[in-house]
Each structure stands twice: as structure tokens, then as C-alpha cells.
């Protein structure tokens, strides 16, 4: 990206931007594509991996439209992102599961259908990545992502934690995991759709009563799906999505990722500049992706993961936060599809030793540049942040706030004024 | 006849996504039509050698 280097005033060979393929273990022929951006600040900064959702949407969406080092201008030149997360971290973007973005396999059996497969692939990749970059292996490690990554993230965090406990391979210094506008506990989150839609004026009281009739069969179907079901999980996907589809039947062309906007195109946003950019021969040559077809969001991967959709991924989280691994759940307030209300409800309903203290805490303002940027609750290892003036993609809508959130959270300074377990114990 | 509790009774005009369901059921046992063609690996990727191949880009 020679233009970019010229803008930055740094010689291109000093930027520390890497692209690679990882030949996945335990597959027939799968290759995982990734981008790695060394920190613009220090190589000692934490390693942060970002997982895009979908399932099946490429990590390049986040690179160019959310928290990557640069954005794409209309003339397809790159412009530095002043709030790229590589300002405070060594940042990894991975196209996963297999079939997403530039990741591929020549063998159809390599498609993943559940979190077991996804998390094992990511764990194997991190092992290999740290072998390639041993100087980073001792750094703190954080797992982040958005949307359907609300499924991937807890599964991957559990896999890393288990690997560490079993002394498998290289120890990964997992310090925390953050879920942005995620889908983690469908039973709770699907029930919240009508409440959020009514509260935001998307539906009326009579619609609310009518659509709520679908909630009991949805709950029943989700219970049948549980955490390991298959056919029952597809059935529950169909039943429960009737709730969401009924709301959208009333909302019309409203963008369900940001209810302040209209839905444009198949993904509700115009990502065409990225698709054009990634199909430029010069860029493909630079990235080393050959003739691999790039797909922003793969319908094949989406369909392959349908049995996974309604599974509850909250179940593995308490064990992680009890062991001191930090969890941040954040949500832009104008997103419908993974709305803050549903996220707040599962976070509050989660059973762990700090649940009572967490639920009884009042939310406090999250202040950036002397302005309230959100409402925060934090206790022990658990934090929840409702982000103002943002939809599904918080780093796109509120880049400065998102960077500040990441920075403070990684430093353990997200809620310096909140009471913590030791304070409460002292009071007792 | 089975007695269905009121809170499980759906509206008479309940409209489940039958078409979508049929489409999915057909697709789940078959590889979807829109799947990628067998891709050509990037040059230099022979499927053997190191598991990770990384390059620095400018």
C-alpha cells in the first residue's frame, strides 16, 4: 500500500503489516487467511484478535470500516484511521470459519458446523502464530469481536483457557474477552426483540401483543436445542426468527443494524469500495491471495452454521470470569438485531459469584472527552457498556469511544470509580 | 385431543416461514449451489512445508 506509507511519513517496510495463510490442522485442506498489524505504539502492547460475525462475514469488513489501521476513500486510496485499534495493540484479523473472506478449502468436508470446530481452528492458529512470532507470546492476549462472534468468542476463550490449564503447547496469556453487539444467549435475546422494538417505537402495542405469541414456542424450541442439539436447533432458528421477521415486516426498510438508518443493499451498508479494493490486482499481489475469490459474507458458511445459531454460549462464561478472565459486553444503543437490552438481560441473568453485586450496582456514565459516551456497569471481572449514538458496529459509529473503551478495559481502568469486590468486602 | 395451554396457543393467522424451511431442508443435505468452485491455491502453496506462510506487505 505505497500511498499509505507516503501519508504516514513512515517507510512502508517499517509499518509491520503482515498477511498470511495458515494451513489448518485437523482439516482435509483448509487455509485460514489473516492480517496482522503490529502496534503503532509498541511491540509490547497486548495482542488483540478481532472476530467478525455473520456467520461467514470477512474480517476485512472490520479492517476497513471499523477498527483497522485505515479506511478506504471513494477513489480506493487508503486513509489512516486515527482510532485504529493497532494504536494500542498488536492487532490480528482472521477470516474464519473456513470459507469466509479469503479463507478456503478445496474439500467441502472442511466447512465448520459448530463452535467446537471454530474454536479448535482458532486455537491451533494462535499456537502457530505465536511460534512464528515468539516475541509476542508473552504479551497479554485479548479476544474481541462482534455480532455472531458473541458465539465464537466465549467458545474460543474457553478453548484457550482449557489449553492453558492442560499445559497444551504455548501458554497464551489470556487476560480478557469482549463481545460487541453479540448473539450469545438466544433464549434471552430473542425474547427481548419485542420489548426493544416497542420501546424504540418500531412497533405498536397491538403488534407487541401479537408478536409476543411466538415467544413461548420459541422458548420451547430453544430448550429442545440446548447446547448440543442439531435438527432441533434449526427448527428453533426458524420458529424464533418469526419474531424478528414479524418486527421487520412492520419496520420495512429500516436498517436492523442501526434503526436510525435505511437498509441499503444486501448487507444494509454499502461495502462496495472494499470489494473493489480487494479485487485490485496490485492489492491481491501484495496480500498473496492469488485467484481466491473474495466474498464479504458467505452464504455457504452461514448455512453450514445454522445448527449452531440458537445454542446458548453463555454457559461457559462463568467459569472464565470466576478464574479472573475479564469480560466486557458492549452494545451500541440503536442496533436492533443484537440489541443492548437483550445483551444487558443475559449479562444480568448470568449466574456467578458476583451476580448479586453486579445486578445491584447502578450504571455510571462512561465519559470520553468530558462527555457521556455510554452507561457502564462493572464489577469484578464483568463489565457491561451501553454505547450512546451507535448501532451494531460501534467502532465504525464511535471510533474514538471504541478505542478509549478498549484501551481502558485492557489496562483495567474501565470503571475506576466503580466499587470492586475488595471494597464491598471491606464494607461488610 | 390435546389440551394446549393458552400461553402456548398461537394466533389463528400464525405464519411460519414454510418456504424458508423447505428451502433449508433441501439445502442441508446437499452442498449449496452457490458454493465456491474448487479454489486454486496461491502460488507457492503446495500443501506441504510450514503450516504458516506469512509475508510482510508494503
Short mmCIF file of C-alpha atoms in Angstrom, two decimals, chain A residues 133 154 174 208 254 257-258 266 325 380:
data_model
loop_
_atom_site.label_atom_id
_atom_site.label_comp_id
_atom_site.label_asym_id
_atom_site.label_seq_id
_atom_site.Cartn_x
_atom_site.Cartn_y
_atom_site.Cartn_z
CA UNK A 133 6.15 -14.53 16.45
CA UNK A 154 -16.80 -17.43 24.59
CA UNK A 174 -5.41 -14.70 28.00
CA UNK A 208 -46.27 -6.24 20.52
CA UNK A 254 -35.30 0.19 8.44
CA UNK A 257 -28.16 -2.81 12.41
CA UNK A 258 -28.98 0.85 13.06
CA UNK A 266 -27.94 -6.95 0.80
CA UNK A 325 -10.50 -13.52 32.99
CA UNK A 380 -15.02 -7.80 39.40
#
